[in-house]
PDB file of C-alpha atoms in Angstrom:
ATOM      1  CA  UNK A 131     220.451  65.080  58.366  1.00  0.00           C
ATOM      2  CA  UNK A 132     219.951  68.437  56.926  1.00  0.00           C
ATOM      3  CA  UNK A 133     221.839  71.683  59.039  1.00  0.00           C
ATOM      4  CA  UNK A 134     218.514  73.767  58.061  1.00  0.00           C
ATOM      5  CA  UNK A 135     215.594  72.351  60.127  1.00  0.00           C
ATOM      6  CA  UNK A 136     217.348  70.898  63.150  1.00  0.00           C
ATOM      7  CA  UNK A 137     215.992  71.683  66.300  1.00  0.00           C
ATOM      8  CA  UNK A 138     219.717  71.741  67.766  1.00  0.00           C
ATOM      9  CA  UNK A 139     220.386  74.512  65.420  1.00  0.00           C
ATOM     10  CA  UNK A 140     217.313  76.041  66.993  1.00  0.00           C
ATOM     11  CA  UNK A 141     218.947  76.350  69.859  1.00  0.00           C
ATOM     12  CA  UNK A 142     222.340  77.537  69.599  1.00  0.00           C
ATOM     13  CA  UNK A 143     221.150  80.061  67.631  1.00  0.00           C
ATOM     14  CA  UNK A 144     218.447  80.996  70.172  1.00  0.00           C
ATOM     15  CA  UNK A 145     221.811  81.388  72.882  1.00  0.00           C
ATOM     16  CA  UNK A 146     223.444  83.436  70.183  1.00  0.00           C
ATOM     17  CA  UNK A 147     220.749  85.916  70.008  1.00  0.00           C
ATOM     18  CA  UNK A 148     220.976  86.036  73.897  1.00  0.00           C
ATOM     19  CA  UNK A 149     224.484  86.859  73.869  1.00  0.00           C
ATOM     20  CA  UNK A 150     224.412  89.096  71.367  1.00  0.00           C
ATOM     21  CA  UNK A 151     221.292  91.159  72.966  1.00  0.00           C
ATOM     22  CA  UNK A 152     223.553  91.280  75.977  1.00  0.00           C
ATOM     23  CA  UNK A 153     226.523  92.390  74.057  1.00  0.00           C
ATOM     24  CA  UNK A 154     224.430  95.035  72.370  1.00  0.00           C
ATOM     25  CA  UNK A 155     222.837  96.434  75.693  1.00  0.00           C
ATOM     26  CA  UNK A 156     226.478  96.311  77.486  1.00  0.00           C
ATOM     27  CA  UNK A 157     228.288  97.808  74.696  1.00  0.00           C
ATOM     28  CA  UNK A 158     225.352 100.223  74.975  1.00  0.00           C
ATOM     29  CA  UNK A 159     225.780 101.316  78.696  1.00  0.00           C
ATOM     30  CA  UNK A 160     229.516 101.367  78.856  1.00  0.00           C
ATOM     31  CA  UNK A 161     229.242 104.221  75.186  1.00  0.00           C
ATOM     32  CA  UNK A 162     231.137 102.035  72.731  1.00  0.00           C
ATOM     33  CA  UNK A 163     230.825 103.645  69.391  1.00  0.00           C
ATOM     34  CA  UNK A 164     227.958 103.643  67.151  1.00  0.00           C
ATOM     35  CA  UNK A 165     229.530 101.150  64.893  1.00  0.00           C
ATOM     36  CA  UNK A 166     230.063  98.741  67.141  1.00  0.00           C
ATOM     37  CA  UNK A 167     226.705  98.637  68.874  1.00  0.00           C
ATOM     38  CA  UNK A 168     224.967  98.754  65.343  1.00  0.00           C
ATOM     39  CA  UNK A 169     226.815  95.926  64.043  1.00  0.00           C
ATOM     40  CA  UNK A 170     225.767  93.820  67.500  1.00  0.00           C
ATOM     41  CA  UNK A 171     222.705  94.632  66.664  1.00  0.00           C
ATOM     42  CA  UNK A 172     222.688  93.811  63.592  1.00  0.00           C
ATOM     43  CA  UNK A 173     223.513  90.525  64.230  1.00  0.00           C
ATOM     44  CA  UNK A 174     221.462  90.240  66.769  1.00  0.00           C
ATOM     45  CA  UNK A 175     218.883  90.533  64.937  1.00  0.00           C
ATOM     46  CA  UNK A 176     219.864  88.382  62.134  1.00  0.00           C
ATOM     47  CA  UNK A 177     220.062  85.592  64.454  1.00  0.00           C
ATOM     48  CA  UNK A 178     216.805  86.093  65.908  1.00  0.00           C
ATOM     49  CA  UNK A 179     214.947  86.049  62.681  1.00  0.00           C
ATOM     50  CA  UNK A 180     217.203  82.896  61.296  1.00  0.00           C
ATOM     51  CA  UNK A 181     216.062  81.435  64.409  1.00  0.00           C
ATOM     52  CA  UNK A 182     212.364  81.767  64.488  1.00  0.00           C
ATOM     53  CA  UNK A 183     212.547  81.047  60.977  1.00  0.00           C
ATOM     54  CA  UNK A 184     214.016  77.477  61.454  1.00  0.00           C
ATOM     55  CA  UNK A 185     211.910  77.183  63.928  1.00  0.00           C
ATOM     56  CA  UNK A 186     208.868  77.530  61.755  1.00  0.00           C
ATOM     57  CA  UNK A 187     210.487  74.610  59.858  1.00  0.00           C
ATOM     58  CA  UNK A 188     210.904  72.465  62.803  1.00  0.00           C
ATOM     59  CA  UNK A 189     207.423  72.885  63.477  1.00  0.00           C
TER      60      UNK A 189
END
């Protein structure tokens, strides 16, 4: 079974993306650096799109 097109994968990288939104807005509030927060972000973001996009494939 192929890693790219698995709905578990899906998933875990939907909870990823939640955690990492939550790190973002946290490390946000409490005025971590700029650095930091952009590089939460960042991948944040990345996982998001990776996710919808094996989504789409799922589907």
């Amino acid at each position: 079974m192929s890693a790219v097109g698995n709905p578990i994968l899906v998933v875990v990288l939907s909870l990823m993306a939640g955690l990492l939104v939550g790190g973002v807005w946290s490390s946000y509030q409490r005025g971590a650096s700029r650095a930091v927060t952009g590089v939460l972000a960042l991948l944040a973001v990345m996982a998001v799109l990776f996710a919808a996009l094996t989504l789409v494939e799922v589907m």
